[in-house]
N, CA and C of each residue as an Amber inpcrd file, in Angstrom:
protein
   612
   0.8360000  -1.1960000   0.0000000   0.0000000   0.0000000   0.0000000
   0.8800000   1.2590000   0.0000000   0.4330000   2.2640000  -0.7040000
   1.1430000   3.5490000  -0.7360000   0.4100000   4.5090000   0.1980000
   1.1350000   5.0870000   1.1650000   0.5280000   5.9890000   2.1270000
   0.8830000   7.4430000   1.9060000   2.0110000   7.6770000   1.2090000
   2.4360000   9.0550000   0.9700000   3.3530000   9.0930000  -0.2390000
   3.2320000  10.1590000  -1.0220000   4.1200000  10.3840000  -2.1520000
   4.8540000  11.6990000  -1.9520000   6.1550000  11.6770000  -2.1920000
   6.9540000  12.8990000  -2.0930000   7.8260000  12.9650000  -3.3330000
   7.5620000  13.9630000  -4.1820000   8.3220000  14.0610000  -5.4180000
   8.0750000  15.3950000  -6.0990000   8.1890000  15.3930000  -7.4200000
   8.0130000  16.6160000  -8.2140000   6.7410000  16.5180000  -9.0340000
   5.9760000  17.5980000  -9.0570000   4.7380000  17.6180000  -9.8360000
   5.0850000  17.6560000 -11.3190000   4.6960000  16.6130000 -12.0370000
   5.0130000  16.4930000 -13.4590000   3.8970000  17.0730000 -14.3270000
   2.6480000  16.8350000 -13.9060000   1.5030000  17.2870000 -14.7070000
   0.2780000  17.4110000 -13.8080000  -0.5250000  18.4470000 -14.0590000
  -1.7640000  18.6410000 -13.2970000  -2.9420000  18.6000000 -14.2630000
  -3.8850000  17.6820000 -14.0110000  -5.0800000  17.5700000 -14.8370000
  -6.2860000  18.1620000 -14.1220000  -7.4600000  17.9660000 -14.7070000
  -8.6870000  18.5030000 -14.1010000  -9.0020000  17.8410000 -12.7680000
  -8.6990000  16.5520000 -12.6590000  -9.0490000  15.8260000 -11.4370000
  -7.9010000  14.9980000 -10.8770000  -6.7040000  15.1710000 -11.4530000
  -5.5820000  14.3420000 -11.0100000  -4.2570000  15.0850000 -11.1560000
  -3.2400000  14.5040000 -10.5680000  -1.8840000  15.0270000 -10.6940000
  -0.9490000  13.8440000 -10.9300000   0.1170000  14.0860000 -11.6940000
   1.1600000  13.0650000 -11.8530000   2.3750000  13.5440000 -11.0700000
   2.7850000  12.7500000 -10.1070000   3.9430000  13.0920000  -9.2790000
   5.1050000  12.1830000  -9.6580000   6.2200000  12.7930000 -10.0280000
   7.4210000  12.0540000 -10.4010000   8.2280000  11.7650000  -9.1390000
   8.3390000  10.4820000  -8.8190000   9.1270000  10.0610000  -7.6640000
  10.2820000   9.2110000  -8.1720000  11.4630000   9.8140000  -8.2320000
  12.6640000   9.1110000  -8.7210000  12.4410000   8.4620000 -10.0820000
  11.7930000   9.2120000 -10.9820000  11.6170000   8.7400000 -12.3530000
  10.3640000   7.9420000 -12.6070000   9.6030000   7.6610000 -11.5740000
   8.3440000   6.9330000 -11.7410000   7.1930000   7.9130000 -11.5450000
   6.2730000   7.9820000 -12.5250000   5.1500000   8.9040000 -12.4430000
   3.9270000   8.2410000 -11.8350000   3.4920000   8.7560000 -10.7060000
   2.3120000   8.2220000 -10.0300000   1.1220000   9.1380000 -10.3090000
   0.0020000   8.5540000 -10.7430000  -1.2230000   9.3170000 -10.9810000
  -2.0710000   9.2610000  -9.7190000  -2.3880000  10.4310000  -9.1710000
  -3.2230000  10.5000000  -7.9720000  -4.4270000  11.3970000  -8.2530000
  -5.6160000  10.8930000  -7.9850000  -6.8430000  11.6860000  -8.1290000
  -7.0190000  12.5100000  -6.8590000  -7.2950000  13.8070000  -7.0400000
  -7.2870000  14.7290000  -5.9000000  -8.4990000  15.6560000  -5.9060000
  -8.8690000  16.1680000  -4.7220000  -9.8770000  17.2290000  -4.6780000
  -9.3250000  18.4880000  -5.3470000 -10.2010000  19.3310000  -5.8570000
  -9.7810000  20.5700000  -6.5080000  -8.9610000  21.4340000  -5.5650000
  -9.3210000  21.4410000  -4.2780000  -8.5910000  22.2540000  -3.3030000
  -7.1360000  21.8180000  -3.2020000  -6.8860000  20.5250000  -3.3280000
  -5.5100000  20.0110000  -3.2960000  -4.7760000  20.3820000  -4.5800000
  -5.4320000  20.1900000  -5.7250000  -4.8110000  20.4900000  -7.0190000
  -4.4280000  21.9640000  -7.1280000  -5.2820000  22.8440000  -6.5880000
  -5.0340000  24.2820000  -6.7100000  -3.8140000  24.7350000  -5.9170000
  -3.3750000  23.9140000  -4.9840000  -2.2040000  24.2670000  -4.1750000
  -0.9060000  23.7420000  -4.7760000  -0.9980000  23.0220000  -5.9130000
   0.1740000  22.4280000  -6.5510000   0.6070000  23.2360000  -7.7690000
   1.8770000  23.1400000  -8.0980000   2.4140000  23.8080000  -9.2840000
   3.3480000  22.8550000 -10.0140000   3.2110000  22.8020000 -11.3290000
   4.0680000  21.9160000 -12.1210000   5.5330000  22.2920000 -11.9490000
   6.3680000  21.2570000 -11.8040000   7.8100000  21.4610000 -11.6530000
   8.2640000  21.6890000 -10.2240000   7.3020000  21.8160000  -9.3100000
   7.6600000  22.0650000  -7.9110000   7.5120000  20.7910000  -7.0760000
   8.2070000  20.7720000  -5.9370000   8.1280000  19.6290000  -5.0320000
   6.7540000  19.5790000  -4.3730000   6.2950000  18.3750000  -4.1060000
   4.9810000  18.2030000  -3.4710000   4.9780000  16.9450000  -2.6180000
   4.1820000  16.9920000  -1.5740000   3.9470000  15.8230000  -0.7300000
   2.4490000  15.5870000  -0.6690000   2.0310000  14.3900000  -1.0020000
   0.6120000  14.0420000  -0.9730000   0.3860000  12.8630000  -0.0270000
  -0.6520000  12.9750000   0.7800000  -1.0710000  11.8490000   1.6130000
  -2.0090000  11.0060000   0.7630000  -1.7120000   9.7250000   0.6800000
  -2.3610000   8.8490000  -0.3060000  -3.2890000   7.8220000   0.3270000
  -4.4340000   7.6510000  -0.3100000  -5.3360000   6.5420000  -0.0210000
  -5.2920000   5.6260000  -1.2380000  -4.9240000   4.3730000  -1.0350000
  -4.7690000   3.4240000  -2.1410000  -5.9930000   2.5170000  -2.2400000
  -6.5770000   2.4660000  -3.4210000  -7.7080000   1.5800000  -3.6750000
  -7.2560000   0.4780000  -4.6190000  -7.4200000  -0.7520000  -4.1980000
  -7.0720000  -1.8960000  -5.0450000  -8.3500000  -2.6530000  -5.3750000
  -8.6600000  -2.7330000  -6.6360000  -9.8070000  -3.5030000  -7.1110000
  -9.2960000  -4.6240000  -8.0100000 -10.1840000  -5.5130000  -8.4100000
  -9.7750000  -6.6440000  -9.2390000  -9.1150000  -6.1890000 -10.5290000
  -9.6600000  -5.1090000 -11.1110000  -9.1710000  -4.7020000 -12.4220000
  -8.4050000  -3.3820000 -12.4200000  -8.1610000  -2.8010000 -11.2410000
  -7.4560000  -1.5210000 -11.2330000  -6.8650000  -1.1940000  -9.8710000
  -5.8770000  -0.3140000  -9.9120000  -5.2920000   0.2420000  -8.6950000
  -5.3690000   1.7570000  -8.8250000  -5.9990000   2.4130000  -7.8580000
  -6.1780000   3.8640000  -7.9240000  -5.5800000   4.5200000  -6.6890000
  -4.9420000   5.6630000  -6.9150000  -4.4120000   6.4450000  -5.8110000
  -5.2100000   7.7450000  -5.6950000  -5.5480000   8.0990000  -4.4760000
  -6.2160000   9.3720000  -4.1980000  -5.2850000  10.1850000  -3.3060000
  -5.0210000  11.4280000  -3.7200000  -4.0410000  12.2420000  -3.0070000
  -4.6580000  13.4390000  -2.3110000  -4.0800000  13.7900000  -1.1530000
  -4.6170000  14.8890000  -0.3470000  -3.4910000  15.7340000   0.2290000
  -3.8260000  17.0100000   0.4190000  -2.8530000  17.9720000   0.9340000
  -2.4470000  17.6550000   2.3690000  -3.3740000  17.0970000   3.1510000
  -3.1000000  16.8110000   4.5600000  -3.6490000  15.4430000   4.9460000
  -3.1120000  14.9120000   6.0470000  -3.6090000  13.6410000   6.5640000
  -5.0570000  13.7790000   7.0250000  -5.4280000  14.9930000   7.4940000
  -6.7960000  15.2190000   7.9550000  -7.7800000  15.1120000   6.8020000
  -7.4250000  15.6830000   5.6390000  -8.2900000  15.5610000   4.4660000
  -8.4600000  14.0970000   4.0650000  -7.3800000  13.3290000   4.1630000
  -7.4650000  11.9000000   3.8360000  -8.4100000  11.1770000   4.8030000
  -8.3570000  11.5490000   6.0760000  -9.2520000  10.9390000   7.0590000
 -10.7100000  11.2680000   6.7500000 -10.9730000  12.5090000   6.3120000
 -12.3350000  12.8800000   5.9320000 -12.7900000  12.1020000   4.7060000
 -11.8760000  11.8630000   3.7760000 -12.1940000  11.0710000   2.5780000
 -12.6730000   9.6790000   2.9940000 -11.9890000   9.1030000   3.9580000
 -12.3900000   7.7760000   4.4530000 -13.7140000   7.8500000   5.2070000
 -13.8230000   8.8770000   6.0570000 -15.0090000   9.0140000   6.8980000
 -16.2700000   9.2420000   6.0610000 -16.1730000  10.0870000   5.0530000
 -17.3260000  10.3850000   4.2010000 -17.8630000   9.1210000   3.5360000
 -16.9550000   8.2300000   3.1730000 -17.3820000   7.0170000   2.4720000
 -18.0120000   5.9790000   3.3990000 -18.0020000   6.2630000   4.7000000
 -18.7170000   5.3810000   5.6290000 -20.2210000   5.6670000   5.6020000
 -20.6130000   6.7630000   4.9370000 -22.0180000   7.1430000   4.8160000
 -22.6230000   6.4420000   3.6020000 -23.8030000   5.8850000   3.7790000
 -24.4840000   5.1930000   2.6810000 -24.6820000   6.1250000   1.4970000
 -24.3100000   5.6470000   0.3090000 -24.5000000   6.4230000  -0.9090000
 -23.3450000   7.3500000  -1.2450000 -22.3170000   7.3560000  -0.4130000
 -21.1540000   8.2130000  -0.6660000 -19.9690000   7.3420000  -1.0610000
 -19.5370000   7.4990000  -2.3120000 -18.3580000   6.7910000  -2.7950000
 -17.2060000   7.7520000  -2.9640000 -16.1610000   7.2880000  -3.6150000
 -14.9560000   8.1120000  -3.7800000 -15.2520000   9.3990000  -4.5460000
 -16.0570000   9.3210000  -5.5990000 -16.3380000  10.4980000  -6.4220000
 -17.0640000  11.5790000  -5.6230000 -18.0610000  11.1600000  -4.8550000
 -18.8290000  12.1130000  -4.0450000 -17.9510000  12.6990000  -2.9390000
 -17.1390000  11.8550000  -2.3020000 -16.2540000  12.3320000  -1.2350000
 -15.2680000  13.3650000  -1.7740000 -14.7420000  13.1370000  -2.9680000
 -13.8260000  14.1070000  -3.5890000 -14.5430000  15.4160000  -3.8750000
 -15.8070000  15.3300000  -4.3220000 -16.5750000  16.5400000  -4.6190000
 -16.7770000  17.3780000  -3.3590000 -17.0740000  16.7090000  -2.2440000
 -17.2670000  17.4230000  -0.9690000 -15.9630000  18.1010000  -0.5470000
 -14.8530000  17.3710000  -0.6340000 -13.5660000  17.9160000  -0.2040000
 -13.0060000  18.9280000  -1.2010000 -13.5530000  18.9500000  -2.4150000
 -13.1780000  19.9820000  -3.3820000 -13.8370000  21.3080000  -3.0310000
 -14.9920000  21.2230000  -2.3630000 -15.7990000  22.4090000  -2.0590000
 -15.5440000  22.9450000  -0.6570000 -15.3910000  22.0370000   0.3180000
 -15.2600000  22.4330000   1.7200000 -13.9310000  21.9740000   2.3080000
 -13.3170000  22.8220000   3.1130000 -12.1260000  22.4190000   3.8530000
 -12.5520000  21.4980000   4.9910000 -11.5910000  20.8300000   5.6160000
 -11.9070000  19.9470000   6.7400000 -12.6230000  20.7130000   7.8480000
 -12.1690000  21.9360000   8.1340000 -12.7930000  22.7460000   9.1880000
 -14.2170000  23.1370000   8.8050000 -14.4080000  23.5510000   7.5430000
 -15.7470000  23.9330000   7.0780000 -16.7160000  22.7530000   7.1390000
 -16.2110000  21.5870000   6.7770000 -17.0450000  20.3880000   6.7790000
 -17.4280000  19.9990000   8.2000000 -16.4710000  20.0530000   9.1200000
 -16.7530000  19.7370000  10.5260000 -17.7860000  20.7060000  11.0880000
 -17.6320000  21.9990000  10.7540000 -18.5860000  23.0070000  11.2230000
 -19.9780000  22.7550000  10.6700000 -20.0530000  22.4560000   9.3700000
 -21.3540000  22.2240000   8.7310000 -22.0660000  21.0350000   9.3640000
 -21.3290000  19.9830000   9.6440000 -21.9230000  18.7910000  10.2490000
 -22.3590000  19.0830000  11.6820000 -21.5200000  19.7890000  12.4320000
 -21.8730000  20.1260000  13.8120000 -23.1270000  20.9910000  13.8650000
 -23.2500000  21.9120000  12.9160000 -24.4140000  22.8010000  12.8590000
 -25.6220000  22.1440000  12.1790000 -25.4160000  20.8980000  11.6980000
 -26.4620000  20.1920000  10.9440000 -26.9020000  21.0220000   9.7310000
 -25.9100000  21.6650000   9.1040000 -26.1650000  22.5560000   7.9680000
 -26.0430000  21.7740000   6.6620000 -27.1210000  21.0780000   6.3100000
 -27.0630000  20.2400000   5.1020000 -26.9490000  21.0800000   3.8330000
 -27.4290000  22.3260000   3.8790000 -27.3310000  23.1960000   2.7050000
 -25.8730000  23.4960000   2.3720000 -25.0430000  23.6390000   3.3920000
 -23.6150000  23.8810000   3.1720000 -22.9700000  22.6770000   2.4900000
 -23.2900000  21.4880000   2.9640000 -22.7350000  20.2650000   2.3700000
 -23.2420000  20.0910000   0.9400000 -24.4950000  20.4630000   0.7140000
 -25.1070000  20.2900000  -0.6110000 -24.5460000  21.2540000  -1.6520000
 -23.6850000  22.1960000  -1.2250000 -23.0320000  23.0830000  -2.1910000
 -22.0820000  22.3050000  -3.1040000 -21.6190000  21.1630000  -2.6560000
 -20.7030000  20.3610000  -3.4710000 -21.4410000  19.8200000  -4.6930000
 -20.8270000  19.8960000  -5.8740000 -21.4960000  19.4200000  -7.0930000
 -21.8440000  17.9380000  -7.0070000 -23.0580000  17.6180000  -7.4190000
 -23.4830000  16.2210000  -7.4160000 -24.0280000  15.7290000  -6.0870000
 -24.0690000  16.6120000  -5.0790000 -24.5810000  16.2180000  -3.7640000
 -26.0160000  16.7180000  -3.6290000 -26.9590000  15.7980000  -3.6150000
 -28.3540000  16.1750000  -3.4550000 -28.7160000  16.3430000  -1.9900000
 -29.8970000  16.8810000  -1.7020000 -30.3060000  17.1110000  -0.3220000
 -30.3620000  15.8440000   0.5290000 -30.7620000  14.7240000  -0.0860000
 -30.8570000  13.4790000   0.6910000 -29.4820000  12.9890000   1.1370000
 -28.5060000  13.0450000   0.2340000 -27.1420000  12.6230000   0.5930000
 -26.5490000  13.5860000   1.6100000 -26.7780000  14.8810000   1.4120000
 -26.2790000  15.8810000   2.3680000 -26.8670000  15.6400000   3.7540000
 -28.1580000  15.3060000   3.8040000 -28.8200000  15.0280000   5.0760000
 -28.2000000  13.8150000   5.7510000 -27.9050000  12.7700000   4.9690000
 -27.2930000  11.5740000   5.5510000 -25.9020000  11.8860000   6.0980000
 -25.1470000  12.7060000   5.3720000 -23.7910000  13.0480000   5.8180000
 -23.8330000  13.7590000   7.1680000 -24.6780000  14.7950000   7.2870000
 -24.7060000  15.5460000   8.5550000 -25.2960000  14.7040000   9.6880000
 -26.2340000  13.8060000   9.3620000 -26.8610000  12.9900000  10.3980000
 -25.9430000  11.8710000  10.8810000 -25.3050000  11.1760000   9.9440000
 -24.5060000  10.0050000  10.3050000 -23.1270000  10.3500000  10.8680000
 -22.6350000  11.5520000  10.5610000 -21.2800000  11.9020000  10.9990000
 -21.2530000  12.8900000  12.1660000 -22.4290000  13.2690000  12.6880000
 -22.4510000  14.3250000  13.7020000 -21.6680000  13.9570000  14.9620000
 -21.6210000  12.6780000  15.3130000 -20.8760000  12.2750000  16.5170000
 -19.3930000  12.0490000  16.2450000 -19.0280000  11.9760000  14.9670000
 -17.6320000  11.7300000  14.6070000 -16.8970000  13.0100000  14.2410000
 -17.6300000  14.0450000  13.8450000 -17.0160000  15.2880000  13.3750000
 -16.0290000  15.9220000  14.3630000 -16.3360000  15.9670000  15.6780000
 -15.4030000  16.6370000  16.5940000 -13.9880000  16.0830000  16.5500000
 -13.8460000  14.7830000  16.3390000 -12.5110000  14.1710000  16.3140000
 -11.7360000  14.5330000  15.0480000 -12.4340000  15.0630000  14.0420000
 -11.7950000  15.4060000  12.7730000 -11.9800000  16.8900000  12.4470000
 -12.0890000  17.7080000  13.4910000 -12.4260000  19.1230000  13.2880000
 -11.2280000  19.9770000  12.9080000 -10.0200000  19.5570000  13.2230000
  -8.8370000  20.3450000  12.8680000  -8.8940000  21.7420000  13.4560000
  -8.7780000  22.7600000  12.6120000  -8.7820000  24.1570000  13.0690000
 -10.1100000  24.5600000  13.6980000 -11.1720000  23.8260000  13.4190000
 -12.4930000  24.1750000  13.9480000 -12.7420000  23.6040000  15.3410000
 -11.8030000  22.8200000  15.8560000 -12.0040000  22.1070000  17.1210000
 -12.4120000  22.9910000  18.3010000 -11.8000000  24.1850000  18.4900000
 -12.1430000  24.9740000  19.6870000 -13.6280000  25.2910000  19.8540000
 -14.3490000  25.5520000  18.7680000 -15.7590000  25.9310000  18.8980000
 -16.7370000  24.8570000  18.4850000 -16.2410000  23.6290000  18.3030000
 -17.1070000  22.5890000  17.7450000 -18.2450000  22.2170000  18.7000000
 -17.9780000  22.2890000  20.0150000 -19.0100000  21.9630000  21.0040000
 -20.2050000  22.9030000  20.9070000 -19.9220000  24.1900000  20.7690000
 -20.9930000  25.1840000  20.6310000 -21.7960000  24.9220000  19.3620000
 -21.1180000  24.6020000  18.2730000 -21.8260000  24.3550000  17.0170000
 -22.7390000  23.1380000  17.1220000 -22.2570000  22.1170000  17.8370000
 -23.1010000  20.9330000  17.9990000 -24.3450000  21.2640000  18.8230000
 -24.1720000  22.0810000  19.8620000 -25.3270000  22.4860000  20.6620000
 -26.3290000  23.2580000  19.8010000 -25.8070000  24.1370000  18.9470000
 -26.6830000  24.9010000  18.0550000 -27.4000000  23.9800000  17.0720000
 -26.6320000  23.0500000  16.5190000 -27.2030000  22.1270000  15.5370000
 -28.2780000  21.2310000  16.1310000 -28.1320000  20.8850000  17.4110000
 -29.0870000  19.9890000  18.0690000 -30.1780000  20.7590000  18.8070000
 -30.1190000  22.1070000  18.7400000 -31.1150000  22.9160000  19.4400000
 -30.9430000  22.9120000  20.9420000 -29.7240000  22.6000000  21.4150000
 -29.4770000  22.4860000  22.8530000 -28.6770000  23.6570000  23.4180000
 -28.3690000  24.6510000  22.6000000 -27.5850000  25.7970000  23.0690000
 -28.4410000  26.6640000  23.9890000 -27.8100000  27.3210000  24.9790000
 -28.5680000  28.2420000  25.8360000 -29.2680000  29.3030000  24.9910000
 -30.4320000  29.7660000  25.4520000 -31.2390000  30.7150000  24.6710000
 -30.4700000  31.9740000  24.2630000 -29.6960000  32.6160000  25.1660000
 -28.9710000  33.8280000  24.7470000 -27.9840000  33.5600000  23.6060000
 -27.3520000  32.3910000  23.6400000 -26.3920000  32.0250000  22.5980000
 -27.1060000  31.7930000  21.2760000 -28.1620000  31.0010000  21.3080000
 -28.9380000  30.7150000  20.0900000 -29.5220000  32.0040000  19.5070000
 -30.0200000  32.8820000  20.3870000 -30.6070000  34.1430000  19.9220000
 -29.5500000  35.0340000  19.2740000 -28.3500000  35.0640000  19.8780000
 -27.2810000  35.8990000  19.3320000 -26.8360000  35.3960000  17.9620000
 -26.6940000  34.0780000  17.8180000 -26.3080000  33.5020000  16.5250000
 -27.3820000  33.7920000  15.4810000 -28.6400000  33.6240000  15.8560000
 -29.7520000  33.8820000  14.9410000 -29.7680000  35.3490000  14.5070000
 -29.5290000  36.2530000  15.4520000 -29.5420000  37.6820000  15.1400000
 -28.4320000  38.0410000  14.1570000 -27.2430000  37.4920000  14.3730000
 -26.1210000  37.7810000  13.4700000 -26.3690000  37.1690000  12.0890000
 -26.9780000  35.9910000  12.0670000 -27.2990000  35.3520000  10.7780000
 -28.3310000  36.1890000  10.0190000 -29.2630000  36.7860000  10.7530000
 -30.2820000  37.6290000  10.1180000 -29.6920000  38.9070000   9.5340000
 -28.4990000  39.2580000   9.9980000 -27.8200000  40.4450000   9.4670000
 -27.0460000  40.1290000   8.1840000 -27.0920000  38.8610000   7.7780000
 -26.4580000  38.4950000   6.5140000 -25.2010000  37.6550000   6.6310000
 -24.7740000  37.3780000   7.8700000 -23.6000000  36.5260000   8.0510000
 -24.0260000  35.0610000   7.9430000 -23.1000000  34.2030000   7.5250000
 -23.4180000  32.7780000   7.4660000 -23.5650000  32.2500000   8.8920000
 -24.2350000  31.1090000   9.0240000 -24.4280000  30.5390000  10.3620000
 -23.0830000  30.1810000  10.9940000 -22.1470000  29.7620000  10.1630000
 -20.8220000  29.4140000  10.6570000 -20.0870000  30.6610000  11.1480000
 -20.1340000  31.7560000  10.3750000 -19.5130000  33.0110000  10.8020000
 -20.1370000  33.5000000  12.1090000 -21.4720000  33.4140000  12.1840000
 -22.1750000  33.8560000  13.3870000 -21.7620000  33.0180000  14.5990000
 -21.6650000  31.6950000  14.4090000 -21.2670000  30.8090000  15.5100000
 -19.8390000  31.1050000  15.9540000 -18.9420000  31.3510000  14.9910000
 -17.5550000  31.7020000  15.3260000 -17.5160000  32.9660000  16.1740000
 -18.2750000  33.9860000  15.7370000 -18.2780000  35.2740000  16.4240000
 -18.8310000  35.1450000  17.8380000 -19.9080000  34.3870000  17.9920000
 -20.5140000  34.2280000  19.3140000 -19.6120000  33.3990000  20.2250000
 -18.9550000  32.3890000  19.6690000 -18.0120000  31.5930000  20.4760000
 -16.9000000  32.4830000  21.0260000 -16.3890000  33.3870000  20.1670000
 -15.3520000  34.3260000  20.6190000 -15.9320000  35.3270000  21.6150000
 -17.1850000  35.7430000  21.3940000 -17.8320000  36.7060000  22.2810000
 -18.0200000  36.1400000  23.6820000 -18.3270000  34.8520000  23.7650000
 -18.5180000  34.2100000  25.0710000 -17.2310000  34.2720000  25.8930000
 -16.0940000  34.1010000  25.2230000 -14.8090000  34.1550000  25.9380000
 -14.5750000  35.5300000  26.5480000 -15.0350000  36.5780000  25.8420000
 -14.8420000  37.9480000  26.3150000 -15.9250000  38.3750000  27.3030000
 -17.1800000  38.0900000  26.9510000 -18.3110000  38.5650000  27.7590000
 -18.6560000  37.6310000  28.9180000 -18.2160000  36.3790000  28.8330000
 -18.5000000  35.4230000  29.9070000 -19.6760000  34.5280000  29.5860000
 -19.7190000  33.3680000  30.2570000 -20.7630000  32.3680000  29.9980000
 -22.1650000  32.8880000  30.3050000 -22.2760000  33.8120000  31.2700000
 -23.5980000  34.2630000  31.6890000 -24.1110000  35.4900000  30.9550000
 -23.4010000  35.9090000  29.9120000 -23.7910000  37.1210000  29.1850000
 -25.1470000  36.9350000  28.5040000 -25.9310000  38.0470000  28.4440000
 -27.2170000  37.9580000  27.7640000 -27.0280000  38.1000000  26.2560000
 -28.0990000  37.9080000  25.5020000 -27.9870000  37.8980000  24.0370000
 -27.5250000  39.2470000  23.4960000 -27.9750000  40.3550000  24.1120000
 -27.5830000  41.6800000  23.6290000 -26.0720000  41.8730000  23.7280000
 -25.4950000  41.4410000  24.8570000 -24.0440000  41.5730000  25.0450000
 -23.2900000  40.6940000  24.0460000 -23.8310000  39.5040000  23.8210000
 -23.1710000  38.5910000  22.8790000 -23.2570000  39.1280000  21.4490000
 -24.3670000  39.7410000  21.1160000 -24.5150000  40.3180000  19.7720000
 -23.5270000  41.4640000  19.5800000 -23.4640000  42.3590000  20.5830000
 -22.5340000  43.5010000  20.4870000 -21.0960000  43.0280000  20.3320000
 -20.6960000  42.0740000  21.1960000 -19.3290000  41.5710000  21.1360000
 -19.0870000  40.7790000  19.8690000 -20.1330000  40.0610000  19.4340000
 -20.0150000  39.2780000  18.1990000 -19.7770000  40.1640000  16.9990000
 -20.4590000  41.2990000  16.9500000 -20.2620000  42.2530000  15.8440000
 -18.8420000  42.8130000  15.8480000 -18.2990000  43.0160000  17.0410000
 -16.9100000  43.4860000  17.1320000 -15.9500000  42.4350000  16.5700000
 -16.2440000  41.1750000  16.8860000 -15.4030000  40.0660000  16.3910000
 -15.4770000  39.9960000  14.8680000 -16.6680000  40.1730000  14.3250000
 -16.8540000  40.0970000  12.8690000 -16.2130000  41.2670000  12.1390000
 -16.0530000  42.3820000  12.8370000 -15.4790000  43.5760000  12.2280000
 -13.9570000  43.5380000  12.1770000 -13.3770000  42.5720000  12.8740000
 -11.9040000  42.4910000  12.9180000 -11.3220000  42.0010000  11.6060000
């Protein structure tokens, strides 16, 4: 099994890259987000998921080990194969995906091409308990997002997030701002204080 490739980018296609490792060109299928970070002729390191089938061997490459873990995790959901998982990771970063699942925001997941509402619903429903372990940069506020997604957040917090979302911010931006506001204003702050502090956070 191949777990990682380290070499020179030989060619970049629409959905794949060829990495030259000591004269051998390896074809790895990658999310668009990974491909956009690569440049032909430059050194690259890809974390690889190897698929071996009866009639083929396929490599899937990712910018980080966390993205590779999400690729595996997404495919544990019924109806999600490699193509769909790549589409999701082409559209959302690991942090964005963890946030969307914690918030039960199926519309965010459905932004990925080829992802219908039913598949998006299954992803957020089946992975909600697993997302915190794969949150990466989103880990600090993931607990608050899960409370919001499950309708279990304290009323002042939920009201503050709703108010900021009504002002045109995304639910994720609003949750980030309120999470930061709680650290400044304190756990017992009312919704008005959280909104004021949240707006300050968003203005930074």
